[in-house]
mmCIF file of C-alpha atoms in Angstrom:
data_model
loop_
_atom_site.group_PDB
_atom_site.id
_atom_site.type_symbol
_atom_site.label_atom_id
_atom_site.label_comp_id
_atom_site.label_asym_id
_atom_site.label_seq_id
_atom_site.Cartn_x
_atom_site.Cartn_y
_atom_site.Cartn_z
ATOM 1 C CA MET A 1 13.118 -36.438 21.859
ATOM 2 C CA LYS A 2 14.911 -37.180 18.583
ATOM 3 C CA LYS A 3 11.812 -38.894 17.171
ATOM 4 C CA ARG A 4 9.668 -35.943 18.137
ATOM 5 C CA ILE A 5 12.017 -33.538 16.343
ATOM 6 C CA GLN A 6 12.020 -35.788 13.267
ATOM 7 C CA SER A 7 8.211 -35.842 13.208
ATOM 8 C CA ILE A 8 7.960 -32.055 13.543
ATOM 9 C CA PHE A 9 10.746 -31.229 11.067
ATOM 10 C CA PRO A 10 8.707 -31.774 7.834
ATOM 11 C CA TYR A 11 6.082 -29.332 9.110
ATOM 12 C CA PHE A 12 8.823 -26.788 9.725
ATOM 13 C CA VAL A 13 10.197 -27.364 6.209
ATOM 14 C CA SER A 14 6.712 -26.991 4.656
ATOM 15 C CA PHE A 15 6.584 -23.479 6.087
ATOM 16 C CA ILE A 16 10.181 -22.351 5.801
ATOM 17 C CA PHE A 17 10.897 -23.615 2.268
ATOM 18 C CA PRO A 18 8.361 -21.412 0.443
ATOM 19 C CA LEU A 19 9.280 -18.570 2.779
ATOM 20 C CA LEU A 20 12.956 -18.795 1.725
ATOM 21 C CA ILE A 21 12.006 -19.093 -1.955
ATOM 22 C CA LEU A 22 9.878 -15.958 -1.758
ATOM 23 C CA ILE A 23 12.526 -14.019 0.173
ATOM 24 C CA ALA A 24 15.050 -14.953 -2.540
ATOM 25 C CA LEU A 25 12.547 -13.794 -5.164
ATOM 26 C CA PHE A 26 12.095 -10.488 -3.345
ATOM 27 C CA ALA A 27 15.856 -10.041 -3.320
ATOM 28 C CA ALA A 28 16.093 -10.801 -7.055
ATOM 29 C CA LEU A 29 13.306 -8.322 -7.851
ATOM 30 C CA GLN A 30 14.771 -5.741 -5.464
ATOM 31 C CA ILE A 31 11.593 -5.516 -3.425
ATOM 32 C CA THR A 32 12.023 -3.791 -0.081
ATOM 33 C CA PRO A 33 14.083 -4.298 2.074
ATOM 34 C CA PHE A 34 16.339 -5.471 -0.784
ATOM 35 C CA GLY A 35 15.577 -2.501 -3.027
ATOM 36 C CA ASP A 36 13.246 0.383 -3.727
ATOM 37 C CA ASN A 37 10.311 -1.642 -5.139
ATOM 38 C CA THR A 38 7.311 -2.531 -2.972
ATOM 39 C CA LEU A 39 4.069 -4.523 -3.124
ATOM 40 C CA ILE A 40 2.095 -1.390 -2.280
ATOM 41 C CA ILE A 41 0.673 -1.035 -5.766
ATOM 42 C CA SER A 42 -2.767 -0.656 -7.314
ATOM 43 C CA ASP A 43 -5.469 -0.923 -4.619
ATOM 44 C CA ALA A 44 -2.798 -1.552 -2.000
ATOM 45 C CA ASN A 45 -1.535 1.951 -2.642
ATOM 46 C CA ALA A 46 -4.973 3.530 -3.067
ATOM 47 C CA GLN A 47 -6.769 1.803 -0.172
ATOM 48 C CA TYR A 48 -5.149 -0.956 1.839
ATOM 49 C CA ILE A 49 -2.175 0.880 3.273
ATOM 50 C CA ASN A 50 -4.564 3.585 4.518
ATOM 51 C CA TYR A 51 -6.730 0.986 6.278
ATOM 52 C CA ILE A 52 -3.657 -0.649 7.778
ATOM 53 C CA SER A 53 -2.467 2.717 9.061
ATOM 54 C CA TYR A 54 -5.897 3.240 10.597
ATOM 55 C CA PHE A 55 -5.735 -0.283 12.070
ATOM 56 C CA ARG A 56 -2.581 0.730 13.933
ATOM 57 C CA THR A 57 -4.512 3.565 15.595
ATOM 58 C CA ILE A 58 -7.250 1.099 16.631
ATOM 59 C CA LEU A 59 -4.640 -1.118 18.292
ATOM 60 C CA SER A 60 -3.159 1.871 20.087
ATOM 61 C CA GLY A 61 -6.608 2.844 21.389
ATOM 62 C CA GLU A 62 -6.872 6.077 19.434
ATOM 63 C CA HIS A 63 -9.921 4.943 17.444
ATOM 64 C CA SER A 64 -12.732 2.415 17.735
ATOM 65 C CA PHE A 65 -13.065 -0.908 15.933
ATOM 66 C CA LEU A 66 -16.817 -0.354 15.611
ATOM 67 C CA TYR A 67 -17.211 3.269 14.510
ATOM 68 C CA SER A 68 -14.987 5.807 12.809
ATOM 69 C CA PHE A 69 -15.188 9.587 12.623
ATOM 70 C CA SER A 70 -12.592 9.394 9.830
ATOM 71 C CA LYS A 71 -15.207 7.889 7.498
ATOM 72 C CA ASN A 72 -16.811 10.968 5.915
ATOM 73 C CA LEU A 73 -18.679 12.575 8.852
ATOM 74 C CA GLY A 74 -18.595 9.265 10.748
ATOM 75 C CA GLY A 75 -19.867 5.769 10.113
ATOM 76 C CA ASN A 76 -19.913 2.038 10.833
ATOM 77 C CA MET A 77 -16.475 0.398 10.476
ATOM 78 C CA ILE A 78 -17.495 -3.274 10.724
ATOM 79 C CA GLY A 79 -17.863 -3.780 6.967
ATOM 80 C CA LEU A 80 -14.393 -2.408 6.297
ATOM 81 C CA ASP A 81 -12.842 -4.151 9.310
ATOM 82 C CA SER A 82 -14.148 -7.579 8.349
ATOM 83 C CA PHE A 83 -12.952 -7.316 4.754
ATOM 84 C CA TYR A 84 -9.657 -5.476 5.081
ATOM 85 C CA LEU A 85 -8.307 -5.774 8.610
ATOM 86 C CA MET A 86 -8.822 -9.239 10.142
ATOM 87 C CA ASN A 87 -5.708 -10.922 8.763
ATOM 88 C CA PRO A 88 -3.955 -12.079 11.976
ATOM 89 C CA PHE A 89 -0.526 -11.180 10.574
ATOM 90 C CA PHE A 90 -1.600 -7.535 10.570
ATOM 91 C CA LEU A 91 -0.594 -7.488 14.224
ATOM 92 C CA LEU A 92 2.956 -7.134 12.884
ATOM 93 C CA PHE A 93 2.018 -3.591 11.879
ATOM 94 C CA ALA A 94 1.272 -2.638 15.491
ATOM 95 C CA GLY A 95 3.797 -0.171 16.797
ATOM 96 C CA ALA A 96 5.840 -0.197 13.565
ATOM 97 C CA GLU A 97 7.318 3.029 12.264
ATOM 98 C CA TYR A 98 5.675 4.359 9.099
ATOM 99 C CA GLU A 99 8.830 3.897 7.050
ATOM 100 C CA MET A 100 8.724 0.178 7.896
ATOM 101 C CA LEU A 101 5.200 -0.370 6.543
ATOM 102 C CA PRO A 102 6.288 -1.307 2.971
ATOM 103 C CA THR A 103 8.711 -3.931 4.307
ATOM 104 C CA ILE A 104 6.158 -5.405 6.710
ATOM 105 C CA PHE A 105 3.535 -5.351 3.953
ATOM 106 C CA GLY A 106 5.725 -7.573 1.770
ATOM 107 C CA PHE A 107 6.643 -9.857 4.670
ATOM 108 C CA VAL A 108 2.971 -10.375 5.562
ATOM 109 C CA SER A 109 2.345 -11.441 1.963
ATOM 110 C CA ILE A 110 5.164 -13.984 2.243
ATOM 111 C CA LEU A 111 3.897 -15.284 5.597
ATOM 112 C CA ASN A 112 0.406 -15.910 4.224
ATOM 113 C CA ALA A 113 1.792 -17.894 1.283
ATOM 114 C CA SER A 114 4.083 -19.885 3.587
ATOM 115 C CA MET A 115 1.151 -20.702 5.863
ATOM 116 C CA GLY A 116 -0.463 -22.315 2.829
ATOM 117 C CA GLY A 117 2.521 -24.647 2.593
ATOM 118 C CA LEU A 118 2.197 -25.594 6.257
ATOM 119 C CA THR A 119 -1.550 -26.206 6.287
ATOM 120 C CA MET A 120 -1.476 -28.099 2.973
ATOM 121 C CA TYR A 121 1.289 -30.374 4.263
ATOM 122 C CA THR A 122 -0.725 -30.932 7.444
ATOM 123 C CA LEU A 123 -3.674 -32.103 5.342
ATOM 124 C CA LEU A 124 -1.669 -34.256 2.937
ATOM 125 C CA SER A 125 0.380 -35.856 5.713
ATOM 126 C CA ASP A 126 -2.881 -36.917 7.370
ATOM 127 C CA ILE A 127 -4.108 -38.402 4.082
ATOM 128 C CA HIS A 128 -0.853 -40.147 3.131
ATOM 129 C CA ASP A 129 0.439 -41.054 6.579
ATOM 130 C CA HIS A 130 3.194 -38.442 6.863
ATOM 131 C CA ARG A 131 4.964 -38.913 3.553
ATOM 132 C CA LYS A 132 7.791 -36.415 3.169
ATOM 133 C CA SER A 133 7.204 -36.353 -0.606
ATOM 134 C CA ASP A 134 4.063 -34.342 0.123
ATOM 135 C CA LEU A 135 6.403 -31.396 0.693
ATOM 136 C CA ILE A 136 6.498 -31.143 -3.112
ATOM 137 C CA PHE A 137 2.778 -30.472 -3.230
ATOM 138 C CA SER A 138 2.573 -28.307 -0.135
ATOM 139 C CA THR A 139 5.264 -26.057 -1.621
ATOM 140 C CA SER A 140 3.411 -26.018 -4.939
ATOM 141 C CA TYR A 141 0.296 -24.915 -3.094
ATOM 142 C CA ALA A 142 2.165 -22.132 -1.287
ATOM 143 C CA LEU A 143 3.399 -20.835 -4.657
ATOM 144 C CA ILE A 144 0.171 -21.134 -6.681
ATOM 145 C CA GLY A 145 -0.593 -18.473 -9.245
ATOM 146 C CA TYR A 146 -3.381 -17.087 -7.070
ATOM 147 C CA ASN A 147 -0.930 -16.130 -4.306
ATOM 148 C CA SER A 148 1.452 -14.541 -6.807
ATOM 149 C CA VAL A 149 -1.235 -12.542 -8.604
ATOM 150 C CA ASN A 150 -2.816 -11.376 -5.342
ATOM 151 C CA CYS A 151 0.432 -10.806 -3.444
ATOM 152 C CA PHE A 152 -0.672 -7.227 -2.711
ATOM 153 C CA HIS A 153 -4.295 -8.172 -1.853
ATOM 154 C CA LEU A 154 -3.383 -9.146 1.703
ATOM 155 C CA MET A 155 -6.985 -9.571 2.843
ATOM 156 C CA LEU A 156 -7.574 -12.263 0.168
ATOM 157 C CA LEU A 157 -4.560 -14.354 1.194
ATOM 158 C CA THR A 158 -6.002 -15.975 4.333
ATOM 159 C CA GLY A 159 -8.424 -18.107 2.288
ATOM 160 C CA PRO A 160 -5.788 -20.338 0.665
ATOM 161 C CA TRP A 161 -4.187 -21.348 3.949
ATOM 162 C CA MET A 162 -7.465 -21.858 5.781
ATOM 163 C CA LEU A 163 -8.981 -24.185 3.140
ATOM 164 C CA PRO A 164 -6.699 -27.192 3.889
ATOM 165 C CA LEU A 165 -7.596 -26.941 7.584
ATOM 166 C CA VAL A 166 -11.298 -26.987 6.727
ATOM 167 C CA ALA A 167 -10.741 -30.040 4.501
ATOM 168 C CA LEU A 168 -8.804 -31.742 7.307
ATOM 169 C CA GLY A 169 -11.651 -30.986 9.693
ATOM 170 C CA ILE A 170 -14.107 -32.676 7.326
ATOM 171 C CA ARG A 171 -11.817 -35.730 7.198
ATOM 172 C CA LYS A 172 -11.966 -35.874 11.004
ATOM 173 C CA ILE A 173 -15.765 -35.915 10.810
ATOM 174 C CA TYR A 174 -15.618 -38.902 8.438
ATOM 175 C CA GLN A 175 -13.166 -40.600 10.783
ATOM 176 C CA LYS A 176 -15.808 -40.230 13.517
ATOM 177 C CA LYS A 177 -13.515 -37.913 15.448
ATOM 178 C CA SER A 178 -14.321 -34.572 17.018
ATOM 179 C CA PRO A 179 -15.706 -31.945 14.594
ATOM 180 C CA LEU A 180 -13.955 -29.239 16.618
ATOM 181 C CA LEU A 181 -11.220 -28.592 14.033
ATOM 182 C CA TYR A 182 -13.802 -28.130 11.285
ATOM 183 C CA THR A 183 -15.997 -25.848 13.402
ATOM 184 C CA VAL A 184 -13.089 -23.667 14.505
ATOM 185 C CA SER A 185 -11.621 -23.547 10.980
ATOM 186 C CA ILE A 186 -14.886 -22.436 9.386
ATOM 187 C CA ALA A 187 -15.369 -19.809 12.088
ATOM 188 C CA ALA A 188 -11.789 -18.559 11.708
ATOM 189 C CA ALA A 189 -12.073 -18.396 7.904
ATOM 190 C CA LEU A 190 -15.212 -16.263 8.156
ATOM 191 C CA ILE A 191 -13.698 -14.026 10.833
ATOM 192 C CA MET A 192 -10.443 -13.402 8.946
ATOM 193 C CA ASN A 193 -12.277 -12.467 5.762
ATOM 194 C CA PHE A 194 -15.989 -13.164 5.425
ATOM 195 C CA TYR A 195 -15.700 -12.890 1.620
ATOM 196 C CA THR A 196 -13.154 -15.684 1.091
ATOM 197 C CA GLY A 197 -14.782 -17.397 4.074
ATOM 198 C CA TYR A 198 -17.977 -17.705 2.045
ATOM 199 C CA MET A 199 -15.969 -19.248 -0.797
ATOM 200 C CA ILE A 200 -14.438 -21.736 1.632
ATOM 201 C CA CYS A 201 -17.901 -22.629 2.930
ATOM 202 C CA MET A 202 -18.958 -23.448 -0.632
ATOM 203 C CA ALA A 203 -15.816 -25.542 -1.100
ATOM 204 C CA SER A 204 -16.502 -27.393 2.156
ATOM 205 C CA VAL A 205 -19.872 -28.515 0.801
ATOM 206 C CA PHE A 206 -18.194 -29.936 -2.299
ATOM 207 C CA ILE A 207 -15.497 -31.642 -0.213
ATOM 208 C CA PHE A 208 -18.102 -33.229 2.056
ATOM 209 C CA LEU A 209 -20.199 -34.430 -0.904
ATOM 210 C CA ILE A 210 -17.148 -35.835 -2.737
ATOM 211 C CA LEU A 211 -16.122 -37.852 0.319
ATOM 212 C CA TYR A 212 -19.724 -38.961 0.767
ATOM 213 C CA TRP A 213 -19.758 -40.199 -2.845
ATOM 214 C CA VAL A 214 -16.282 -41.772 -2.798
ATOM 215 C CA ARG A 215 -16.999 -43.678 0.400
ATOM 216 C CA GLY A 216 -20.313 -44.924 -1.003
ATOM 217 C CA GLU A 217 -22.273 -43.544 1.935
ATOM 218 C CA LYS A 218 -26.037 -43.895 1.897
ATOM 219 C CA LEU A 219 -28.768 -42.097 3.784
ATOM 220 C CA ASN A 220 -28.878 -44.833 6.401
ATOM 221 C CA GLU A 221 -28.048 -44.396 10.054
ATOM 222 C CA SER A 222 -24.303 -43.962 9.412
ATOM 223 C CA GLY A 223 -24.715 -41.577 6.470
ATOM 224 C CA SER A 224 -27.360 -39.525 8.242
ATOM 225 C CA SER A 225 -25.118 -39.231 11.285
ATOM 226 C CA LEU A 226 -22.265 -37.847 9.166
ATOM 227 C CA LEU A 227 -24.582 -35.380 7.462
ATOM 228 C CA LYS A 228 -26.010 -34.263 10.792
ATOM 229 C CA THR A 229 -22.562 -33.778 12.351
ATOM 230 C CA TYR A 230 -21.344 -31.802 9.337
ATOM 231 C CA THR A 231 -24.460 -29.616 9.261
ATOM 232 C CA VAL A 232 -24.423 -28.856 12.981
ATOM 233 C CA ALA A 233 -20.675 -28.147 12.947
ATOM 234 C CA SER A 234 -21.123 -25.816 9.945
ATOM 235 C CA LEU A 235 -23.959 -23.911 11.598
ATOM 236 C CA LEU A 236 -21.990 -23.667 14.823
ATOM 237 C CA GLY A 237 -18.928 -22.339 12.975
ATOM 238 C CA GLY A 238 -21.095 -19.800 11.186
ATOM 239 C CA GLY A 239 -22.751 -18.834 14.456
ATOM 240 C CA LEU A 240 -19.445 -18.366 16.276
ATOM 241 C CA SER A 241 -18.254 -15.981 13.563
ATOM 242 C CA SER A 242 -21.564 -14.161 13.097
ATOM 243 C CA PHE A 243 -20.419 -11.278 15.295
ATOM 244 C CA ILE A 244 -18.187 -10.210 12.394
ATOM 245 C CA TRP A 245 -19.831 -11.379 9.142
ATOM 246 C CA LEU A 246 -23.442 -10.560 9.949
ATOM 247 C CA PRO A 247 -22.896 -6.837 10.727
ATOM 248 C CA ALA A 248 -20.532 -6.687 7.746
ATOM 249 C CA ILE A 249 -23.108 -8.058 5.320
ATOM 250 C CA LEU A 250 -25.839 -5.795 6.678
ATOM 251 C CA SER A 251 -23.475 -2.858 6.322
ATOM 252 C CA LEU A 252 -22.492 -3.726 2.762
ATOM 253 C CA LEU A 253 -26.051 -4.439 1.596
ATOM 254 C CA SER A 254 -26.893 -0.810 2.190
ATOM 255 C CA GLY A 255 -23.878 0.278 0.174
ATOM 256 C CA ARG A 256 -22.638 -0.203 -3.382
ATOM 257 C CA VAL A 257 -22.841 -4.014 -3.537
ATOM 258 C CA GLN A 258 -24.550 -5.053 -6.771
ATOM 259 C CA ARG A 259 -26.396 -8.300 -6.127
ATOM 260 C CA VAL A 260 -27.485 -10.851 -8.711
ATOM 261 C CA GLN A 261 -31.243 -11.177 -9.092
ATOM 262 C CA VAL A 262 -33.154 -14.145 -10.522
ATOM 263 C CA SER A 263 -33.937 -11.996 -13.556
ATOM 264 C CA ASP A 264 -30.196 -11.589 -14.178
ATOM 265 C CA PHE A 265 -29.630 -15.324 -14.657
ATOM 266 C CA SER A 266 -28.170 -16.152 -18.047
ATOM 267 C CA PHE A 267 -25.622 -18.412 -19.697
ATOM 268 C CA LYS A 268 -23.571 -15.505 -21.000
ATOM 269 C CA GLU A 269 -19.892 -16.463 -21.242
ATOM 270 C CA ASN A 270 -17.091 -14.527 -19.591
ATOM 271 C CA PHE A 271 -14.717 -15.501 -22.406
ATOM 272 C CA PRO A 272 -14.224 -18.447 -24.803
ATOM 273 C CA PHE A 273 -14.114 -21.632 -22.719
ATOM 274 C CA ILE A 274 -10.831 -22.876 -24.202
ATOM 275 C CA GLU A 275 -9.023 -19.789 -22.899
ATOM 276 C CA ILE A 276 -9.413 -21.001 -19.311
ATOM 277 C CA PHE A 277 -6.924 -23.793 -19.946
ATOM 278 C CA SER A 278 -4.250 -21.384 -21.122
ATOM 279 C CA LYS A 279 -3.873 -20.258 -17.510
ATOM 280 C CA LEU A 280 -2.833 -23.783 -16.534
ATOM 281 C CA PHE A 281 0.307 -23.446 -18.654
ATOM 282 C CA THR A 282 1.437 -19.964 -17.715
ATOM 283 C CA GLY A 283 1.362 -17.924 -14.556
ATOM 284 C CA ALA A 284 2.218 -14.728 -16.406
ATOM 285 C CA GLU A 285 -0.057 -11.742 -15.812
ATOM 286 C CA ASN A 286 -0.226 -8.186 -17.062
ATOM 287 C CA THR A 287 -2.295 -5.298 -15.742
ATOM 288 C CA ASP A 288 -5.301 -5.994 -17.981
ATOM 289 C CA GLU A 289 -5.227 -9.710 -17.153
ATOM 290 C CA LEU A 290 -5.042 -8.956 -13.445
ATOM 291 C CA VAL A 291 -7.924 -6.511 -13.430
ATOM 292 C CA SER A 292 -10.383 -8.166 -15.785
ATOM 293 C CA GLY A 293 -8.808 -11.303 -17.199
ATOM 294 C CA HIS A 294 -8.859 -15.029 -16.582
ATOM 295 C CA PRO A 295 -8.774 -16.985 -13.296
ATOM 296 C CA ALA A 296 -5.364 -17.363 -11.655
ATOM 297 C CA ILE A 297 -5.197 -21.174 -11.590
ATOM 298 C CA PHE A 298 -1.553 -21.855 -12.468
ATOM 299 C CA VAL A 299 -0.147 -24.691 -10.328
ATOM 300 C CA GLY A 300 2.876 -25.812 -12.354
ATOM 301 C CA ILE A 301 3.337 -28.284 -15.201
ATOM 302 C CA PHE A 302 4.353 -31.146 -12.870
ATOM 303 C CA VAL A 303 1.057 -30.945 -10.976
ATOM 304 C CA LEU A 304 -0.913 -30.620 -14.210
ATOM 305 C CA ALA A 305 0.798 -33.695 -15.697
ATOM 306 C CA LEU A 306 -0.101 -35.746 -12.623
ATOM 307 C CA VAL A 307 -3.736 -34.618 -12.836
ATOM 308 C CA ILE A 308 -3.899 -35.793 -16.451
ATOM 309 C CA LEU A 309 -2.302 -39.115 -15.491
ATOM 310 C CA TYR A 310 -4.833 -39.494 -12.684
ATOM 311 C CA PHE A 311 -7.767 -39.449 -15.079
ATOM 312 C CA LEU A 312 -5.940 -41.787 -17.490
ATOM 313 C CA ASN A 313 -5.021 -44.207 -14.707
ATOM 314 C CA GLN A 314 -7.334 -47.201 -15.065
ATOM 315 C CA SER A 315 -6.399 -48.467 -11.605
ATOM 316 C CA VAL A 316 -7.964 -45.466 -9.869
ATOM 317 C CA ASP A 317 -11.424 -46.163 -8.467
ATOM 318 C CA LYS A 318 -14.173 -44.829 -10.746
ATOM 319 C CA ARG A 319 -15.966 -43.157 -7.858
ATOM 320 C CA ARG A 320 -12.836 -41.174 -7.063
ATOM 321 C CA LYS A 321 -12.444 -40.120 -10.687
ATOM 322 C CA THR A 322 -16.099 -39.145 -10.941
ATOM 323 C CA GLY A 323 -15.957 -37.045 -7.775
ATOM 324 C CA ALA A 324 -12.736 -35.330 -8.848
ATOM 325 C CA ALA A 325 -14.045 -34.648 -12.347
ATOM 326 C CA ALA A 326 -17.353 -33.309 -11.031
ATOM 327 C CA VAL A 327 -15.801 -30.693 -8.761
ATOM 328 C CA LEU A 328 -13.333 -29.552 -11.426
ATOM 329 C CA ILE A 329 -16.132 -29.192 -13.981
ATOM 330 C CA ILE A 330 -18.267 -27.222 -11.507
ATOM 331 C CA TYR A 331 -15.468 -24.715 -10.947
ATOM 332 C CA LEU A 332 -14.587 -24.544 -14.643
ATOM 333 C CA MET A 333 -18.196 -23.710 -15.433
ATOM 334 C CA SER A 334 -18.193 -21.074 -12.693
ATOM 335 C CA PHE A 335 -15.246 -19.406 -14.465
ATOM 336 C CA TYR A 336 -17.035 -19.617 -17.796
ATOM 337 C CA ILE A 337 -20.661 -18.621 -17.081
ATOM 338 C CA THR A 338 -21.172 -15.063 -15.831
ATOM 339 C CA THR A 339 -24.065 -15.788 -13.458
ATOM 340 C CA PHE A 340 -22.267 -18.796 -11.959
ATOM 341 C CA THR A 341 -19.251 -16.556 -11.367
ATOM 342 C CA SER A 342 -21.462 -14.140 -9.433
ATOM 343 C CA ILE A 343 -22.922 -16.949 -7.308
ATOM 344 C CA PHE A 344 -19.418 -18.079 -6.349
ATOM 345 C CA HIS A 345 -18.708 -14.480 -5.345
ATOM 346 C CA GLY A 346 -21.577 -14.421 -2.868
ATOM 347 C CA PHE A 347 -24.246 -13.498 -5.443
ATOM 348 C CA ASN A 348 -22.375 -10.288 -6.223
ATOM 349 C CA GLN A 349 -21.143 -8.941 -9.527
ATOM 350 C CA THR A 350 -17.422 -8.320 -9.705
ATOM 351 C CA PHE A 351 -15.933 -5.645 -11.930
ATOM 352 C CA TRP A 352 -12.235 -5.767 -11.065
ATOM 353 C CA PHE A 353 -10.006 -8.624 -9.930
ATOM 354 C CA PRO A 354 -12.451 -11.411 -10.879
ATOM 355 C CA PHE A 355 -12.384 -15.070 -9.812
ATOM 356 C CA ARG A 356 -11.224 -14.413 -6.268
ATOM 357 C CA TYR A 357 -12.127 -17.999 -5.384
ATOM 358 C CA SER A 358 -9.765 -19.545 -7.963
ATOM 359 C CA PHE A 359 -7.487 -20.770 -5.158
ATOM 360 C CA VAL A 360 -10.122 -23.458 -4.498
ATOM 361 C CA PHE A 361 -9.664 -24.868 -8.011
ATOM 362 C CA SER A 362 -5.880 -24.910 -7.493
ATOM 363 C CA PHE A 363 -6.403 -26.692 -4.182
ATOM 364 C CA PHE A 364 -8.371 -29.489 -5.833
ATOM 365 C CA LEU A 365 -5.821 -29.838 -8.640
ATOM 366 C CA ILE A 366 -2.946 -30.246 -6.189
ATOM 367 C CA CYS A 367 -4.896 -32.735 -4.051
ATOM 368 C CA ILE A 368 -5.627 -34.829 -7.151
ATOM 369 C CA ALA A 369 -1.978 -34.644 -8.248
ATOM 370 C CA SER A 370 -0.793 -35.768 -4.815
ATOM 371 C CA GLU A 371 -3.149 -38.760 -5.013
ATOM 372 C CA GLU A 372 -1.727 -39.804 -8.386
ATOM 373 C CA PHE A 373 1.842 -39.324 -7.134
ATOM 374 C CA SER A 374 1.030 -41.473 -4.100
ATOM 375 C CA PHE A 375 -0.448 -44.160 -6.357
ATOM 376 C CA GLN A 376 2.602 -44.165 -8.647
ATOM 377 C CA LYS A 377 4.940 -44.345 -5.678
ATOM 378 C CA ASP A 378 3.054 -47.277 -4.152
ATOM 379 C CA THR A 379 3.000 -49.077 -7.510
ATOM 380 C CA SER A 380 6.732 -48.666 -8.000
ATOM 381 C CA TYR A 381 7.400 -50.459 -4.716
ATOM 382 C CA SER A 382 4.845 -53.255 -5.198
#
């Protein structure tokens, strides 16, 4: 019994530590219930809190999940549901008094960030055989700049904590274990928010290809089997979640979504390339930066230093370095080139709150840093 508690305890810490940090931060900033400030700002004040209030009436049976007479003269609700209302923590709003909504809103934001700590530790502990030092990196992931900047965009906060589970599922495929975790994770990511779910699907392709490259797989019987399992599991996950994302996409395509056409392709820059790296050294944001600025990729100086050491470390396998460098460059170019940015946003043009997939870049940085830390730790004991 004692051993079981000891094995579970780090997982508990990975969740509770960022939660306590964020609660302390709320208290310092006097955010409700510790003061009169709230996270219901910007679009949260203009849109999200209204949708959440409507969601409460759906749960109470007053309105339908599929169709709303509150939408102009009536209309399809699936598009709005699948983007705004599928965060599982929204169940905390059910039955709550209206005056409690600001407090619950902030707590849901904290819970989503803390879930990132738990799922990231689950992934890293599988990679590094349950090293407690991985709590450093799981906490860093829970507190990434993306979560801070989007603390009031509750519907965008499920992506960061689902991505480590998807990556873990891909590892299981390579270990010739059941692809069930990967299939369920992809389906859940798309159900919770089909928008960030799409971004996670893109990331899963890169993760699979990196592992394929690092392991030196070839298109022989073994390599083909891995590719087949991954493809089938991906299609199955997409199929299981199609009841939510397919109607949503069809609904949005007839609306105001501005899609990228082949004729729109260009190498126009979003901003000078060097400015991207400034966001690695500061997590500070102002209103202009938040609405139309640079990607939120701040992960902390400690993580950044380890990433630099990783690429300078001559003992690291060249295939690993090449794979890590390739994925970082791909995402850096997606921040830099306008058309690439649109592709990573589901072939849509974004006007406000750009780079909503930047949590993926932070994920890769922290994974690389944890690898270098693991290498340094092993070397120090050898």
